[in-house]
């Protein structure tokens, strides 16, 4: 890998742009260390998962720009973007491993829109008989 690889990951309303280059395993999210940006252990594990699956934890430096959504959506968007960037590095080796773990599939679930005449997307207003 001679130059950096770019990839985009999305989940719910979150969009993550990843810039991956050879390095020592530093992950920076919005100019912060990823453990500071995602303080919850579950979210940190989500970000690390593509590297654990491919056993490349200390091979690449990753710079991530992520916006939109909440912490969980952002962490899962970062996870997908890192998996896509790893596929750009070595598609034949990494893609089958990542695909087996379900990291190459974009999760299509989105928040359902609110309908008129309803309190929320599906919830009706409270019924009053009298």
N, CA, C and O atoms as a DFTB+ gen file, in Angstrom:
520 C
 N C O
     1  1       0.853      -1.182       0.000
     2  2       0.000       0.000       0.000
     3  2       0.897       1.243       0.000
     4  3       1.545       1.547       1.001
     5  1       0.927       1.955      -1.129
     6  2       1.820       3.096      -1.260
     7  2       1.174       4.419      -0.860
     8  3       1.869       5.321      -0.394
     9  1      -0.134       4.554      -1.032
    10  2      -0.808       5.789      -0.642
    11  2      -2.031       5.458       0.189
    12  3      -2.414       4.294       0.308
    13  1      -2.644       6.483       0.765
    14  2      -3.778       6.232       1.658
    15  2      -5.008       5.767       0.893
    16  3      -5.192       6.096      -0.279
    17  1      -5.844       4.999       1.576
    18  2      -7.098       4.511       1.014
    19  2      -8.251       5.238       1.688
    20  3      -8.223       5.483       2.894
    21  1      -9.262       5.579       0.902
    22  2     -10.434       6.292       1.407
    23  2     -11.649       5.398       1.298
    24  3     -11.741       4.577       0.385
    25  1     -12.589       5.554       2.229
    26  2     -13.845       4.809       2.164
    27  2     -14.906       5.569       2.951
    28  3     -14.595       6.385       3.819
    29  1     -16.167       5.284       2.629
    30  2     -17.302       5.905       3.304
    31  2     -18.178       4.810       3.880
    32  3     -18.441       3.804       3.223
    33  1     -18.631       5.010       5.115
    34  2     -19.570       4.092       5.745
    35  2     -20.765       4.867       6.249
    36  3     -20.626       5.997       6.716
    37  1     -21.949       4.265       6.158
    38  2     -23.174       4.933       6.613
    39  2     -23.985       4.003       7.491
    40  3     -23.972       2.785       7.312
    41  1     -24.704       4.602       8.458
    42  2     -25.625       3.855       9.303
    43  2     -26.603       4.850       9.892
    44  3     -26.187       5.853      10.473
    45  1     -27.899       4.594       9.753
    46  2     -28.947       5.530      10.161
    47  2     -28.660       6.893       9.528
    48  3     -28.617       6.990       8.301
    49  1     -28.464       7.940      10.319
    50  2     -28.177       9.266       9.768
    51  2     -26.685       9.596       9.802
    52  3     -26.292      10.693       9.405
    53  1     -25.856       8.677      10.264
    54  2     -24.422       8.938      10.421
    55  2     -23.660       8.621       9.134
    56  3     -23.960       7.648       8.443
    57  1     -22.673       9.459       8.827
    58  2     -21.797       9.251       7.677
    59  2     -20.358       9.360       8.166
    60  3     -19.978      10.355       8.783
    61  1     -19.553       8.320       7.883
    62  2     -18.154       8.303       8.307
    63  2     -17.259       8.236       7.076
    64  3     -17.457       7.398       6.197
    65  1     -16.267       9.134       7.022
    66  2     -15.261       9.112       5.959
    67  2     -13.939       8.692       6.588
    68  3     -13.483       9.296       7.558
    69  1     -13.330       7.654       6.027
    70  2     -12.117       7.067       6.600
    71  2     -10.951       7.277       5.644
    72  3     -11.088       7.090       4.436
    73  1      -9.797       7.667       6.194
    74  2      -8.551       7.804       5.453
    75  2      -7.540       6.887       6.135
    76  3      -7.098       7.165       7.250
    77  1      -7.170       5.782       5.460
    78  2      -6.309       4.760       6.050
    79  2      -4.950       4.768       5.369
    80  3      -4.850       4.821       4.143
    81  1      -3.899       4.713       6.195
    82  2      -2.535       4.651       5.671
    83  2      -1.712       3.712       6.549
    84  3      -2.114       3.370       7.661
    85  1      -0.550       3.300       6.030
    86  2       0.352       2.443       6.811
    87  2       0.731       3.164       8.098
    88  3       0.956       4.374       8.103
    89  1       0.801       2.397       9.199
    90  2       1.154       3.030      10.463
    91  2       1.257       2.046      11.597
    92  3       1.608       0.882      11.405
    93  1       0.946       2.531      12.793
    94  2       1.140       1.736      14.003
    95  2      -0.151       1.383      14.728
    96  3      -0.098       0.803      15.813
    97  1      -1.299       1.714      14.166
    98  2      -2.561       1.348      14.786
    99  2      -3.289       2.481      15.469
   100  3      -4.175       2.227      16.285
   101  1      -2.948       3.733      15.165
   102  2      -3.648       4.874      15.754
   103  2      -4.978       5.084      15.033
   104  3      -5.030       5.086      13.803
   105  1      -6.056       5.261      15.808
   106  2      -7.366       5.562      15.231
   107  2      -7.797       6.913      15.793
   108  3      -7.935       7.074      17.006
   109  1      -8.006       7.877      14.906
   110  2      -8.414       9.219      15.299
   111  2      -9.790       9.503      14.715
   112  3      -9.998       9.372      13.509
   113  1     -10.735       9.894      15.579
   114  2     -12.095      10.209      15.147
   115  2     -12.361      11.680      15.457
   116  3     -12.303      12.096      16.614
   117  1     -12.650      12.457      14.429
   118  2     -12.899      13.901      14.573
   119  2     -11.815      14.574      15.416
   120  3     -12.112      15.341      16.332
   121  1     -10.558      14.275      15.094
   122  2      -9.381      14.853      15.732
   123  2      -9.250      14.508      17.205
   124  3      -8.542      15.201      17.936
   125  1      -9.926      13.440      17.664
   126  2      -9.756      12.920      19.022
   127  2      -9.376      11.447      18.923
   128  3      -9.676      10.782      17.932
   129  1      -8.717      10.951      19.958
   130  2      -8.425       9.521      20.021
   131  2      -9.760       8.785      20.146
   132  3     -10.645       9.237      20.872
   133  1      -9.917       7.651      19.444
   134  2     -11.238       7.018      19.363
   135  2     -11.779       6.574      20.710
   136  3     -12.996       6.513      20.884
   137  1     -10.914       6.261      21.670
   138  2     -11.400       5.868      23.007
   139  2     -11.951       7.061      23.770
   140  3     -12.781       6.892      24.662
   141  1     -11.503       8.261      23.433
   142  2     -12.064       9.469      24.044
   143  2     -13.370       9.853      23.357
   144  3     -14.300      10.335      24.004
   145  1     -13.439       9.635      22.031
   146  2     -14.648       9.996      21.281
   147  2     -15.791       9.026      21.570
   148  3     -16.945       9.436      21.701
   149  1     -15.459       7.719      21.670
   150  2     -16.444       6.688      22.010
   151  2     -16.087       6.121      23.387
   152  3     -15.367       5.125      23.463
   153  1     -16.577       6.735      24.490
   154  2     -16.163       6.291      25.824
   155  2     -16.750       4.933      26.239
   156  3     -16.231       4.297      27.156
   157  1     -17.805       4.491      25.588
   158  2     -18.445       3.223      25.950
   159  2     -17.679       2.072      25.290
   160  3     -17.350       2.130      24.105
   161  1     -17.398       1.023      26.078
   162  2     -16.568      -0.090      25.607
   163  2     -17.180      -0.784      24.393
   164  3     -16.455      -1.181      23.481
   165  1     -18.519      -0.936      24.370
   166  2     -19.189      -1.598      23.245
   167  2     -18.907      -0.857      21.935
   168  3     -18.657      -1.486      20.907
   169  1     -18.947       0.466      21.971
   170  2     -18.716       1.257      20.762
   171  2     -17.250       1.179      20.332
   172  3     -16.959       1.164      19.137
   173  1     -16.332       1.130      21.289
   174  2     -14.916       0.965      20.964
   175  2     -14.690      -0.380      20.276
   176  3     -13.925      -0.468      19.316
   177  1     -15.358      -1.435      20.770
   178  2     -15.231      -2.757      20.162
   179  2     -15.778      -2.770      18.740
   180  3     -15.236      -3.455      17.872
   181  1     -16.854      -2.014      18.496
   182  2     -17.413      -1.925      17.151
   183  2     -16.399      -1.314      16.189
   184  3     -16.244      -1.783      15.061
   185  1     -15.710      -0.266      16.636
   186  2     -14.722       0.403      15.788
   187  2     -13.537      -0.528      15.512
   188  3     -13.003      -0.534      14.403
   189  1     -13.126      -1.312      16.506
   190  2     -11.961      -2.197      16.373
   191  2     -12.261      -3.483      15.613
   192  3     -11.335      -4.139      15.137
   193  1     -13.525      -3.856      15.487
   194  2     -13.908      -5.171      14.964
   195  2     -13.294      -5.525      13.607
   196  3     -12.789      -6.639      13.470
   197  1     -13.306      -4.651      12.598
   198  2     -12.702      -5.041      11.308
   199  2     -11.222      -5.400      11.432
   200  3     -10.744      -6.297      10.738
   201  1     -10.490      -4.708      12.312
   202  2      -9.075      -5.014      12.503
   203  2      -8.885      -6.345      13.234
   204  3      -7.949      -7.089      12.943
   205  1      -9.777      -6.642      14.184
   206  2      -9.684      -7.913      14.912
   207  2      -9.965      -9.087      13.980
   208  3      -9.291     -10.115      14.044
   209  1     -10.966      -8.928      13.112
   210  2     -11.344      -9.998      12.181
   211  2     -10.208     -10.291      11.204
   212  3      -9.917     -11.451      10.908
   213  1      -9.566      -9.230      10.703
   214  2      -8.499      -9.414       9.709
   215  2      -7.115      -9.511      10.337
   216  3      -6.133      -9.729       9.628
   217  1      -7.021      -9.351      11.665
   218  2      -5.759      -9.439      12.399
   219  2      -4.739      -8.412      11.886
   220  3      -3.577      -8.737      11.644
   221  1      -5.208      -7.156      11.727
   222  2      -4.348      -6.075      11.240
   223  2      -4.380      -4.876      12.185
   224  3      -4.265      -3.734      11.738
   225  1      -4.534      -5.122      13.483
   226  2      -4.755      -4.048      14.451
   227  2      -3.622      -3.018      14.474
   228  3      -3.892      -1.826      14.622
   229  1      -2.371      -3.440      14.334
   230  2      -1.263      -2.498      14.454
   231  2      -0.589      -2.203      13.103
   232  3       0.574      -1.802      13.063
   233  1      -1.317      -2.400      12.012
   234  2      -0.724      -2.202      10.682
   235  2      -1.082      -0.870      10.040
   236  3      -0.360      -0.393       9.165
   237  1      -2.192      -0.262      10.463
   238  2      -2.695       0.929       9.772
   239  2      -3.004       2.048      10.752
   240  3      -3.410       1.808      11.889
   241  1      -2.803       3.281      10.286
   242  2      -3.286       4.474      10.987
   243  2      -4.563       4.908      10.289
   244  3      -4.635       4.915       9.060
   245  1      -5.566       5.269      11.071
   246  2      -6.863       5.625      10.521
   247  2      -7.262       7.004      11.026
   248  3      -7.208       7.278      12.224
   249  1      -7.663       7.866      10.101
   250  2      -8.236       9.172      10.434
   251  2      -9.672       9.146       9.955
   252  3      -9.935       8.858       8.787
   253  1     -10.617       9.451      10.863
   254  2     -12.039       9.355      10.557
   255  2     -12.695      10.711      10.762
   256  3     -12.456      11.379      11.768
   257  1     -13.526      11.116       9.804
   258  2     -14.427      12.254       9.967
   259  2     -15.833      11.682       9.967
   260  3     -16.253      11.052       8.997
   261  1     -16.563      11.903      11.057
   262  2     -17.911      11.352      11.156
   263  2     -18.861      12.447      11.611
   264  3     -18.526      13.257      12.475
   265  1     -20.057      12.462      11.017
   266  2     -21.060      13.442      11.427
   267  2     -22.441      12.846      11.293
   268  3     -22.642      11.876      10.561
   269  1     -23.392      13.428      12.002
   270  2     -24.781      12.998      11.940
   271  2     -25.065      11.827      12.853
   272  3     -24.166      11.064      13.206
   273  1     -26.331      11.690      13.234
   274  2     -26.740      10.553      14.038
   275  2     -26.238      10.623      15.465
   276  3     -25.772      11.666      15.925
   277  1     -26.339       9.504      16.158
   278  2     -25.892       9.405      17.547
   279  2     -24.632       8.573      17.651
   280  3     -24.061       8.168      16.638
   281  1     -24.196       8.317      18.875
   282  2     -22.941       7.588      19.063
   283  2     -22.953       6.179      18.464
   284  3     -21.970       5.768      17.849
   285  1     -24.044       5.439      18.633
   286  2     -24.095       4.062      18.124
   287  2     -24.072       4.051      16.598
   288  3     -23.333       3.271      15.997
   289  1     -24.869       4.906      15.971
   290  2     -24.876       4.987      14.516
   291  2     -23.525       5.409      13.972
   292  3     -23.076       4.900      12.945
   293  1     -22.867       6.353      14.668
   294  2     -21.552       6.805      14.223
   295  2     -20.523       5.688      14.335
   296  3     -19.712       5.503      13.428
   297  1     -20.547       4.940      15.439
   298  2     -19.585       3.851      15.625
   299  2     -19.772       2.776      14.554
   300  3     -18.792       2.246      14.031
   301  1     -21.016       2.455      14.228
   302  2     -21.275       1.431      13.223
   303  2     -20.940       1.940      11.814
   304  3     -20.546       1.153      10.953
   305  1     -21.094       3.246      11.577
   306  2     -20.678       3.820      10.295
   307  2     -19.164       3.754      10.155
   308  3     -18.651       3.458       9.076
   309  1     -18.444       4.031      11.244
   310  2     -16.982       3.939      11.231
   311  2     -16.555       2.500      10.976
   312  3     -15.620       2.250      10.216
   313  1     -17.241       1.554      11.614
   314  2     -16.927       0.125      11.429
   315  2     -17.039      -0.263       9.963
   316  3     -16.159      -0.941       9.433
   317  1     -18.100       0.154       9.312
   318  2     -18.295      -0.203       7.908
   319  2     -17.263       0.476       7.011
   320  3     -16.755      -0.134       6.071
   321  1     -16.955       1.740       7.303
   322  2     -15.976       2.467       6.492
   323  2     -14.594       1.824       6.597
   324  3     -13.886       1.713       5.596
   325  1     -14.206       1.402       7.800
   326  2     -12.905       0.742       7.979
   327  2     -12.884      -0.577       7.220
   328  3     -11.883      -0.916       6.589
   329  1     -13.989      -1.325       7.277
   330  2     -14.055      -2.600       6.547
   331  2     -13.920      -2.369       5.044
   332  3     -13.236      -3.130       4.360
   333  1     -14.565      -1.329       4.526
   334  2     -14.473      -1.032       3.094
   335  2     -13.062      -0.595       2.706
   336  3     -12.572      -0.940       1.630
   337  1     -12.408       0.170       3.591
   338  2     -11.038       0.605       3.307
   339  2     -10.081      -0.591       3.311
   340  3      -9.159      -0.642       2.498
   341  1     -10.290      -1.549       4.215
   342  2      -9.464      -2.756       4.241
   343  2      -9.626      -3.550       2.950
   344  3      -8.666      -4.141       2.455
   345  1     -10.845      -3.564       2.404
   346  2     -11.073      -4.252       1.131
   347  2     -10.316      -3.571      -0.006
   348  3      -9.866      -4.242      -0.935
   349  1     -10.173      -2.264       0.056
   350  2      -9.388      -1.558      -0.961
   351  2      -7.907      -1.909      -0.864
   352  3      -7.199      -1.918      -1.871
   353  1      -7.439      -2.200       0.358
   354  2      -6.029      -2.554       0.552
   355  2      -5.734      -3.911      -0.075
   356  3      -4.803      -4.037      -0.871
   357  1      -6.535      -4.945       0.283
   358  2      -6.311      -6.293      -0.242
   359  2      -7.649      -7.007      -0.317
   360  3      -8.067      -7.654       0.642
   361  1      -8.311      -6.890      -1.443
   362  2      -9.675      -7.388      -1.605
   363  2      -9.769      -8.909      -1.504
   364  3     -10.686      -9.423      -0.864
   365  1      -8.836      -9.638      -2.125
   366  2      -8.937     -11.100      -2.176
   367  2      -8.793     -11.727      -0.791
   368  3      -9.435     -12.738      -0.503
   369  1      -7.962     -11.141       0.066
   370  2      -7.702     -11.724       1.386
   371  2      -8.726     -11.281       2.416
   372  3      -9.286     -12.110       3.134
   373  1      -8.976      -9.965       2.494
   374  2      -9.793      -9.428       3.581
   375  2     -11.295      -9.542       3.349
   376  3     -12.047      -9.747       4.302
   377  1     -11.745      -9.414       2.107
   378  2     -13.186      -9.385       1.845
   379  2     -13.924     -10.631       2.325
   380  3     -14.967     -10.485       2.963
   381  1     -13.441     -11.867       2.054
   382  2     -14.176     -13.040       2.555
   383  2     -14.292     -13.081       4.077
   384  3     -15.322     -13.492       4.611
   385  1     -13.236     -12.655       4.779
   386  2     -13.271     -12.636       6.248
   387  2     -14.298     -11.625       6.759
   388  3     -15.085     -11.919       7.659
   389  1     -14.273     -10.433       6.169
   390  2     -15.183      -9.372       6.604
   391  2     -16.633      -9.703       6.241
   392  3     -17.553      -9.419       7.008
   393  1     -16.824     -10.302       5.074
   394  2     -18.174     -10.658       4.625
   395  2     -18.774     -11.727       5.524
   396  3     -19.967     -11.693       5.825
   397  1     -17.947     -12.675       5.953
   398  2     -18.407     -13.756       6.836
   399  2     -18.905     -13.193       8.167
   400  3     -19.857     -13.713       8.749
   401  1     -18.260     -12.131       8.644
   402  2     -18.663     -11.488       9.900
   403  2     -19.808     -10.489       9.704
   404  3     -20.302      -9.923      10.679
   405  1     -20.234     -10.265       8.457
   406  2     -21.348      -9.356       8.178
   407  2     -20.957      -7.896       8.182
   408  3     -21.819      -7.037       8.368
   409  1     -19.696      -7.585       7.987
   410  2     -19.237      -6.197       8.046
   411  2     -19.328      -5.473       6.711
   412  3     -19.153      -4.255       6.660
   413  1     -19.599      -6.200       5.626
   414  2     -19.664      -5.577       4.312
   415  2     -21.095      -5.215       3.903
   416  3     -21.307      -4.651       2.829
   417  1     -22.067      -5.534       4.745
   418  2     -23.465      -5.267       4.434
   419  2     -23.905      -3.980       5.113
   420  3     -23.744      -3.824       6.323
   421  1     -24.459      -3.064       4.340
   422  2     -24.970      -1.822       4.890
   423  2     -26.316      -2.090       5.544
   424  3     -27.213      -2.643       4.907
   425  1     -26.471      -1.705       6.810
   426  2     -27.716      -1.922       7.536
   427  2     -28.742      -0.898       7.046
   428  3     -28.558       0.297       7.279
   429  1     -29.820      -1.328       6.373
   430  2     -30.725      -0.370       5.734
   431  2     -31.777       0.228       6.676
   432  3     -32.547       1.091       6.255
   433  1     -31.827      -0.204       7.921
   434  2     -32.895       0.262       8.813
   435  2     -32.746       1.742       9.133
   436  3     -31.679       2.200       9.541
   437  1     -33.838       2.485       8.938
   438  2     -33.864       3.912       9.210
   439  2     -35.072       4.212      10.084
   440  3     -35.975       3.385      10.214
   441  1     -35.083       5.389      10.677
   442  2     -36.209       5.803      11.502
   443  2     -37.413       6.052      10.599
   444  3     -37.303       6.732       9.579
   445  1     -38.553       5.500      10.977
   446  2     -39.773       5.676      10.195
   447  2     -40.296       7.099      10.374
   448  3     -40.234       7.654      11.471
   449  1     -40.803       7.677       9.308
   450  2     -41.253       9.066       9.388
   451  2     -42.577       9.182      10.129
   452  3     -43.363       8.235      10.181
   453  1     -42.812      10.364      10.702
   454  2     -44.058      10.626      11.400
   455  2     -45.156      10.872      10.373
   456  3     -44.950      11.580       9.387
   457  1     -46.348      10.267      10.617
   458  2     -47.486      10.472       9.725
   459  2     -48.441      11.503      10.325
   460  3     -48.527      11.654      11.544
   461  1     -49.155      12.206       9.449
   462  2     -50.143      13.169       9.943
   463  2     -51.315      12.411      10.576
   464  3     -51.658      11.306      10.155
   465  1     -51.916      13.023      11.586
   466  2     -53.008      12.356      12.303
   467  2     -52.525      11.363      13.340
   468  3     -53.334      10.676      13.965
   469  1     -51.219      11.276      13.532
   470  2     -50.637      10.360      14.520
   471  2     -49.711      11.151      15.449
   472  3     -49.186      12.199      15.076
   473  1     -49.522      10.632      16.661
   474  2     -48.633      11.292      17.617
   475  2     -47.171      11.089      17.220
   476  3     -46.360      12.010      17.315
   477  1     -46.841       9.866      16.773
   478  2     -45.495       9.558      16.295
   479  2     -45.643       8.837      14.961
   480  3     -46.586       9.119      14.221
   481  1     -44.740       7.915      14.631
   482  2     -44.841       7.230      13.347
   483  2     -46.080       6.333      13.291
   484  3     -46.796       6.305      12.290
   485  1     -46.321       5.602      14.384
   486  2     -47.471       4.692      14.407
   487  2     -48.419       4.927      15.569
   488  3     -49.587       4.543      15.498
   489  1     -47.938       5.554      16.640
   490  2     -48.752       5.726      17.820
   491  2     -49.859       6.728      17.571
   492  3     -49.619       7.826      17.067
   493  1     -51.086       6.339      17.932
   494  2     -52.222       7.251      17.796
   495  2     -52.326       8.133      19.024
   496  3     -51.712       7.864      20.057
   497  1     -53.111       9.189      18.896
   498  2     -53.405      10.009      20.060
   499  2     -54.291       9.234      21.009
   500  3     -54.977       8.301      20.592
   501  1     -54.290       9.609      22.294
   502  2     -55.085       8.875      23.277
   503  2     -56.568       9.004      22.938
   504  3     -57.069      10.088      22.639
   505  1     -57.263       7.841      22.995
   506  2     -58.689       7.800      22.659
   507  2     -59.514       8.248      23.873
   508  3     -59.268       7.817      25.000
   509  1     -60.491       9.117      23.620
   510  2     -61.388       9.569      24.682
   511  2     -62.817       9.255      24.264
   512  3     -63.298       9.734      23.237
   513  1     -63.488       8.443      25.076
   514  2     -64.856       8.056      24.739
   515  2     -65.821       9.214      24.987
   516  3     -66.766       9.414      24.225
   517  1     -65.582       9.971      26.049
   518  2     -66.455      11.097      26.368
   519  2     -65.688      12.403      26.396
   520  3     -66.272      13.457      26.650
